[in-house]
Amino acid sequence: MAADALDQAKTKVTEAVDRLAADLEAISHQIHSTPELCFHEEKAADWLTTFLEKHGARVERGVGGLPTAFRATVEGKAAGPTIAIMAEYDALPNIGHACGHNVIATAGTGAGAAIAAALGTLPFAGRIQVIGTPAEEGGAGKVRLMEAGVFKDVDAAMMIHGRCGTQVWRPTLGIIKVKCEFFGRASHASSWPWTGVNALNAMIQLFVSLDQMRQQLRPDARVHGIITKGGDQANIIPEHTASEFYLRAPTKDYCKELLQRFEACAQGAATATGCRTVVTSDPIIHDPLKANFTMAELFGKNLERIDFPVDPDDGEAGYGSTDCGNVSQALPTIHPYIRISPDGIPGHSREFAEWAKSPLARVGMVAGAKALALTALDLVARPEELQRAKDEFAKTRG
Ligand SMILES: [Zn+2]
Ligand SMILES: [Zn+2]
């Protein structure tokens, strides 16, 4: 009986996603052409919440103290588990939606809106929520929402991310973000250079040391940075330079080891040049994703149900990172990738930004919305599956 009810609900919700697809694509394109940076996603949050409300979800704006966060709830017929579908909608500086968060936004929102539109109230105990999570690129919005208790009552969470292939499970790396500054002494670069202490030389030395350190790192670790201040004018010996780095690795422990080695490189560069260094690490550490194969399997079966192909991982790319990793360490979570570009198109590139508004992106967004909605329905309609996901989570903690 319950199986029939679930199957009928899935069919109705799948059809609803198809009906909403054109409107969802229009919002996706609007977000794409109006890129908003972390914590400033006012327009995107407005468009998404208006859409969810229009289709019958109960919307709360500014949850967790973040003005551009939101929560949209579809209640069930009785009290029960809470399943969250996460939506991201922030862009990158200068290159816009080169991570395709416009697709994440409309897939997650589309899933929630379709459930609300098709079912009104869930014919099961529990509730499904769309949680709008700002500032994935650089702000760790999900960590802030978790600290504010937005995920407190959530039993399982999920989202999709666009990629150059569809993979239900793919690891991500942890990150420690650091800022490194050098302080020297200004002087005339031509008439009194020997009285100056050159903070740019220290910065260049740091980059050289890190390049050498990289030879002795594990192959999946990543250390990369930019100089945010290199000096003020060529005729002044730079007295202050600044940089930002991401230190990434598959485990938090190795991230911490990278930080120690980074600090030694910075100290060495300071000593060699007579400067003083200050290394400041962000207290928020991005966790690597913790897999949940129970949920991933349900998601994969739902992709099968809608005839959307999964691709073998070509092994051509390294791994990125996400604040969804921190969610996945707190509760059963999945973060599948859905194809929105041809093979081999790198994320954070101008090419990927173009693909994020392509017909292929629409196909991926629709498939993502359906598979998210159907997997959320599985978890409220089949308590034994949710329990399996929780048992797996408990067994593999850490
Ligand atoms: Zn990104
Ligand atoms: Zn992203």
XYZ file of C-alpha atoms and ligand atoms in Angstrom:
400
model
C 0.000 0.000 0.000
C 2.688 2.456 1.112
C 4.750 1.439 -1.902
C 1.847 2.348 -4.201
C 1.384 5.709 -2.508
C 5.104 6.419 -2.914
C 5.089 5.416 -6.559
C 2.061 7.600 -7.301
C 3.599 10.545 -5.462
C 6.824 10.107 -7.437
C 4.971 10.109 -10.752
C 3.006 13.250 -9.843
C 6.112 15.091 -8.663
C 8.098 14.098 -11.772
C 5.308 15.473 -13.959
C 5.195 18.656 -11.887
C 8.929 19.233 -12.446
C 8.292 18.959 -16.202
C 5.464 21.493 -15.960
C 7.664 23.928 -13.987
C 10.795 23.374 -16.109
C 10.408 26.433 -18.360
C 9.846 28.757 -15.380
C 12.761 27.202 -13.513
C 15.029 27.651 -16.506
C 13.976 31.302 -16.731
C 14.968 31.828 -13.064
C 18.226 29.954 -13.682
C 19.050 32.331 -16.543
C 18.038 35.377 -14.473
C 20.399 34.317 -11.676
C 23.100 33.573 -14.259
C 22.873 37.030 -15.805
C 22.750 38.750 -12.379
C 25.758 37.198 -10.593
C 25.702 38.063 -6.887
C 28.670 37.408 -4.590
C 28.611 35.618 -1.238
C 26.149 37.035 1.316
C 24.766 39.494 -1.279
C 22.449 37.133 -3.164
C 19.371 39.329 -2.554
C 17.808 39.016 -5.991
C 18.381 35.270 -6.294
C 16.944 34.636 -2.823
C 13.937 36.799 -3.705
C 13.225 35.006 -7.014
C 13.603 31.549 -5.475
C 11.463 32.214 -2.396
C 8.734 33.897 -4.451
C 8.609 30.825 -6.691
C 8.445 28.394 -3.757
C 5.689 30.418 -2.117
C 3.708 30.637 -5.326
C 3.647 26.848 -5.551
C 2.528 26.343 -1.970
C 5.629 25.928 0.215
C 5.765 27.806 3.535
C 8.709 30.174 3.231
C 10.852 31.716 5.981
C 13.369 34.328 4.838
C 16.630 35.315 6.517
C 16.901 32.113 8.578
C 19.983 31.562 10.748
C 20.676 35.289 10.842
C 21.759 35.376 7.191
C 19.559 37.812 5.228
C 19.896 35.828 1.968
C 19.258 32.404 3.507
C 15.789 30.865 3.463
C 13.812 27.782 4.368
C 10.759 26.534 2.479
C 8.740 23.744 4.080
C 6.242 21.240 2.734
C 4.575 19.542 5.687
C 3.507 15.919 5.845
C 0.340 14.353 7.195
C 1.892 13.796 10.630
C 5.044 14.511 12.606
C 8.096 12.654 11.314
C 11.582 13.101 9.895
C 12.802 16.302 8.228
C 14.587 15.928 4.900
C 16.458 18.968 3.565
C 17.262 19.827 -0.039
C 19.962 22.496 -0.213
C 20.156 25.262 -2.802
C 23.189 27.484 -3.492
C 23.007 30.660 -5.574
C 26.199 32.699 -5.117
C 28.574 33.556 -7.958
C 32.345 33.977 -8.291
C 34.124 37.338 -8.588
C 34.550 38.489 -12.210
C 33.749 35.117 -13.802
C 30.114 35.006 -12.670
C 28.310 31.665 -12.494
C 31.385 29.627 -13.432
C 30.447 27.096 -10.726
C 26.884 26.775 -12.044
C 25.158 27.646 -8.761
C 22.228 28.969 -10.801
C 21.580 25.305 -11.686
C 21.949 24.157 -8.058
C 19.515 26.902 -7.030
C 16.813 25.962 -9.497
C 17.251 22.186 -9.141
C 16.783 22.421 -5.354
C 14.007 24.980 -5.573
C 12.381 23.053 -8.412
C 12.351 19.891 -6.302
C 10.605 21.656 -3.419
C 8.190 23.609 -5.605
C 7.218 20.469 -7.545
C 6.527 18.543 -4.331
C 4.386 21.407 -3.014
C 2.573 21.890 -6.323
C 1.915 18.194 -6.933
C 1.089 17.025 -3.421
C 0.154 20.074 -1.358
C 0.740 18.135 1.838
C 2.947 15.026 1.810
C 0.891 11.823 2.074
C 3.555 10.630 4.558
C 4.712 11.542 8.048
C 7.515 14.087 8.127
C 8.406 17.148 6.110
C 10.615 18.199 3.208
C 12.449 21.509 3.275
C 14.413 23.496 0.740
C 17.175 25.311 2.590
C 18.641 28.251 0.702
C 22.321 28.317 1.678
C 24.200 31.509 0.759
C 27.918 32.019 0.321
C 29.345 28.649 -0.687
C 32.179 30.341 -2.580
C 34.226 31.900 0.180
C 31.741 32.405 3.011
C 31.029 28.901 4.361
C 27.344 29.819 4.599
C 26.296 26.283 5.513
C 28.635 26.270 8.512
C 27.058 29.508 9.747
C 23.562 28.093 9.242
C 24.516 24.946 11.142
C 25.934 27.026 13.999
C 22.671 28.987 14.056
C 20.705 25.736 14.402
C 19.059 25.694 10.958
C 20.037 22.018 10.482
C 19.256 21.048 14.101
C 16.098 19.083 13.265
C 17.211 17.864 9.843
C 17.542 14.072 9.590
C 19.187 13.923 6.153
C 20.302 16.510 3.594
C 21.067 16.544 -0.093
C 21.931 18.797 -3.012
C 23.271 18.455 -6.525
C 26.201 20.218 -8.160
C 26.717 20.706 -11.895
C 29.771 19.146 -13.495
C 31.195 17.814 -16.774
C 29.712 14.399 -15.965
C 27.177 12.716 -13.692
C 28.614 10.998 -10.636
C 26.459 10.043 -7.698
C 29.486 9.957 -5.394
C 32.705 11.899 -5.730
C 34.965 12.949 -2.839
C 35.883 16.533 -1.992
C 38.857 17.946 -0.091
C 38.965 19.738 3.253
C 40.308 23.302 3.287
C 42.093 25.566 5.720
C 42.105 29.147 4.415
C 45.067 31.303 5.412
C 46.138 34.892 4.965
C 49.860 35.642 5.076
C 51.329 39.110 5.500
C 54.915 40.392 5.548
C 55.997 43.637 7.175
C 59.255 45.350 6.127
C 60.408 48.966 5.950
C 59.697 51.532 3.220
C 62.502 53.453 1.579
C 63.333 55.192 -1.727
C 63.842 52.321 -4.157
C 66.618 54.140 -6.044
C 68.399 56.569 -3.721
C 68.179 54.602 -0.435
C 67.360 50.957 -1.294
C 69.838 49.583 1.297
C 67.852 51.145 4.127
C 64.643 49.367 3.099
C 63.329 45.947 4.111
C 61.503 44.436 1.165
C 58.206 42.732 2.040
C 57.632 41.771 -1.611
C 60.878 39.769 -1.653
C 59.570 37.855 1.361
C 56.299 37.160 -0.449
C 58.090 35.920 -3.571
C 60.287 33.725 -1.353
C 57.145 32.260 0.248
C 55.767 31.261 -3.169
C 59.116 29.683 -4.120
C 59.279 27.749 -0.838
C 55.720 26.487 -1.263
C 56.527 25.352 -4.801
C 59.428 23.332 -3.410
C 57.324 21.996 -0.539
C 54.754 20.789 -3.059
C 57.236 18.192 -4.368
C 56.977 16.395 -1.041
C 53.202 16.589 -0.602
C 50.747 13.778 -1.103
C 49.481 13.945 -4.690
C 45.892 14.827 -3.736
C 46.864 17.804 -1.537
C 46.559 21.304 -3.007
C 48.249 24.553 -1.979
C 47.370 27.586 -4.063
C 47.198 31.303 -3.496
C 47.179 34.845 -4.799
C 48.989 38.037 -3.806
C 46.357 40.538 -2.718
C 48.833 43.327 -2.041
C 52.259 43.475 -3.645
C 53.243 47.051 -2.802
C 52.050 50.569 -3.476
C 54.329 52.059 -6.135
C 57.504 50.927 -7.889
C 59.663 53.666 -6.373
C 58.900 52.604 -2.808
C 60.421 49.473 -1.275
C 57.232 47.561 -0.308
C 56.739 47.773 3.454
C 53.628 45.547 3.530
C 52.489 42.669 1.341
C 49.526 40.315 1.729
C 48.336 37.051 0.230
C 45.586 34.464 0.553
C 45.982 30.697 0.271
C 43.821 27.607 0.381
C 45.428 24.508 1.910
C 43.469 21.453 0.813
C 43.669 17.734 1.508
C 41.399 14.681 1.716
C 41.589 14.682 5.545
C 41.375 17.431 8.126
C 44.543 16.104 9.803
C 46.553 16.504 6.633
C 45.110 20.030 6.205
C 46.484 20.810 9.674
C 49.875 19.395 8.727
C 49.852 21.609 5.626
C 49.191 24.618 7.862
C 52.244 23.816 10.021
C 54.438 23.458 6.956
C 52.998 26.654 5.468
C 53.831 28.562 8.665
C 57.408 27.258 8.517
C 57.746 28.462 4.903
C 56.391 31.910 5.860
C 58.741 32.142 8.839
C 61.677 31.084 6.664
C 60.862 33.731 4.047
C 60.582 36.373 6.777
C 63.920 35.403 8.312
C 65.694 35.369 4.956
C 64.505 38.892 4.110
C 64.517 40.533 7.529
C 60.728 40.940 7.541
C 58.116 40.061 10.109
C 55.300 37.706 9.111
C 51.767 37.215 10.372
C 49.870 34.073 9.301
C 46.143 34.142 10.096
C 44.105 31.004 9.494
C 40.318 31.099 9.124
C 38.739 29.410 12.166
C 36.218 27.705 9.864
C 37.785 24.568 8.411
C 35.958 23.063 5.432
C 35.467 19.355 6.035
C 35.855 16.776 3.286
C 32.565 15.159 2.244
C 31.582 12.059 4.189
C 29.961 9.555 1.855
C 26.507 8.115 2.460
C 26.138 5.228 0.046
C 22.616 4.385 1.248
C 21.339 7.766 0.112
C 23.591 7.818 -2.953
C 22.096 4.497 -4.019
C 18.538 5.829 -3.649
C 19.517 8.883 -5.696
C 21.070 6.635 -8.364
C 17.903 4.525 -8.558
C 15.825 7.656 -9.028
C 18.106 8.780 -11.874
C 17.463 5.356 -13.390
C 13.718 5.821 -12.934
C 13.834 9.061 -14.966
C 16.269 7.547 -17.498
C 19.135 9.900 -16.780
C 22.533 8.276 -17.382
C 25.327 8.133 -14.805
C 28.865 8.490 -16.204
C 31.963 6.606 -15.149
C 34.388 9.011 -13.461
C 36.996 9.710 -16.138
C 39.698 10.293 -13.492
C 40.872 13.349 -15.439
C 40.122 15.907 -12.729
C 41.228 16.470 -9.154
C 38.764 17.300 -6.405
C 37.193 20.545 -5.246
C 35.799 21.418 -1.853
C 32.442 22.481 -0.449
C 30.904 23.692 2.790
C 28.470 20.819 2.223
C 31.351 18.719 3.600
C 30.655 20.152 7.068
C 26.961 19.256 6.744
C 27.943 15.722 5.704
C 30.042 15.311 8.871
C 27.045 16.316 11.009
C 24.239 14.269 9.420
C 23.632 11.842 6.518
C 24.189 13.909 3.361
C 24.734 13.463 -0.364
C 26.217 15.864 -2.930
C 25.893 14.135 -6.328
C 27.213 15.731 -9.507
C 24.964 16.169 -12.536
C 26.214 16.738 -16.049
C 25.660 20.285 -17.328
C 28.625 20.446 -19.738
C 30.508 18.132 -22.110
C 33.451 16.081 -20.797
C 36.584 17.899 -19.736
C 35.187 21.418 -19.159
C 36.800 22.667 -15.912
C 34.687 24.245 -13.185
C 35.493 27.907 -12.402
C 36.293 28.554 -16.071
C 34.621 30.953 -18.485
C 33.632 27.956 -20.638
C 31.806 26.337 -17.727
C 29.992 29.632 -17.031
C 28.691 29.497 -20.626
C 27.578 25.876 -20.261
C 25.740 26.746 -17.037
C 23.067 28.496 -19.144
C 23.001 25.987 -22.017
C 20.238 23.563 -23.054
C 22.402 20.832 -21.477
C 22.233 22.736 -18.182
C 18.446 22.747 -18.431
C 18.422 18.968 -18.903
C 20.735 18.562 -15.882
C 18.670 20.970 -13.771
C 15.435 19.102 -14.550
C 17.020 15.712 -13.813
C 18.552 17.092 -10.618
C 15.216 18.529 -9.436
C 13.469 15.217 -10.093
C 16.093 12.995 -8.477
C 16.324 15.264 -5.406
C 12.544 15.331 -4.992
C 12.169 11.577 -5.463
C 15.003 10.789 -3.056
C 13.503 13.110 -0.442
C 10.165 11.298 -0.912
C 11.915 7.922 -0.488
C 13.331 9.053 2.844
C 10.007 10.258 4.287
C 7.938 7.402 2.843
C 10.331 4.599 3.774
C 11.532 5.067 7.374
C 13.644 1.901 7.060
C 15.746 3.548 4.319
C 16.293 6.658 6.434
C 17.296 4.389 9.308
C 19.787 2.604 7.042
C 21.267 5.989 6.046
C 21.555 6.937 9.722
C 23.119 3.607 10.657
C 25.689 3.998 7.896
C 26.409 7.530 9.099
C 26.881 6.360 12.704
C 29.141 3.478 11.672
C 31.489 5.582 9.557
C 31.718 8.615 11.805
C 34.968 10.583 11.612
Zn 32.894 26.618 -6.959
Zn 30.131 25.203 -6.588
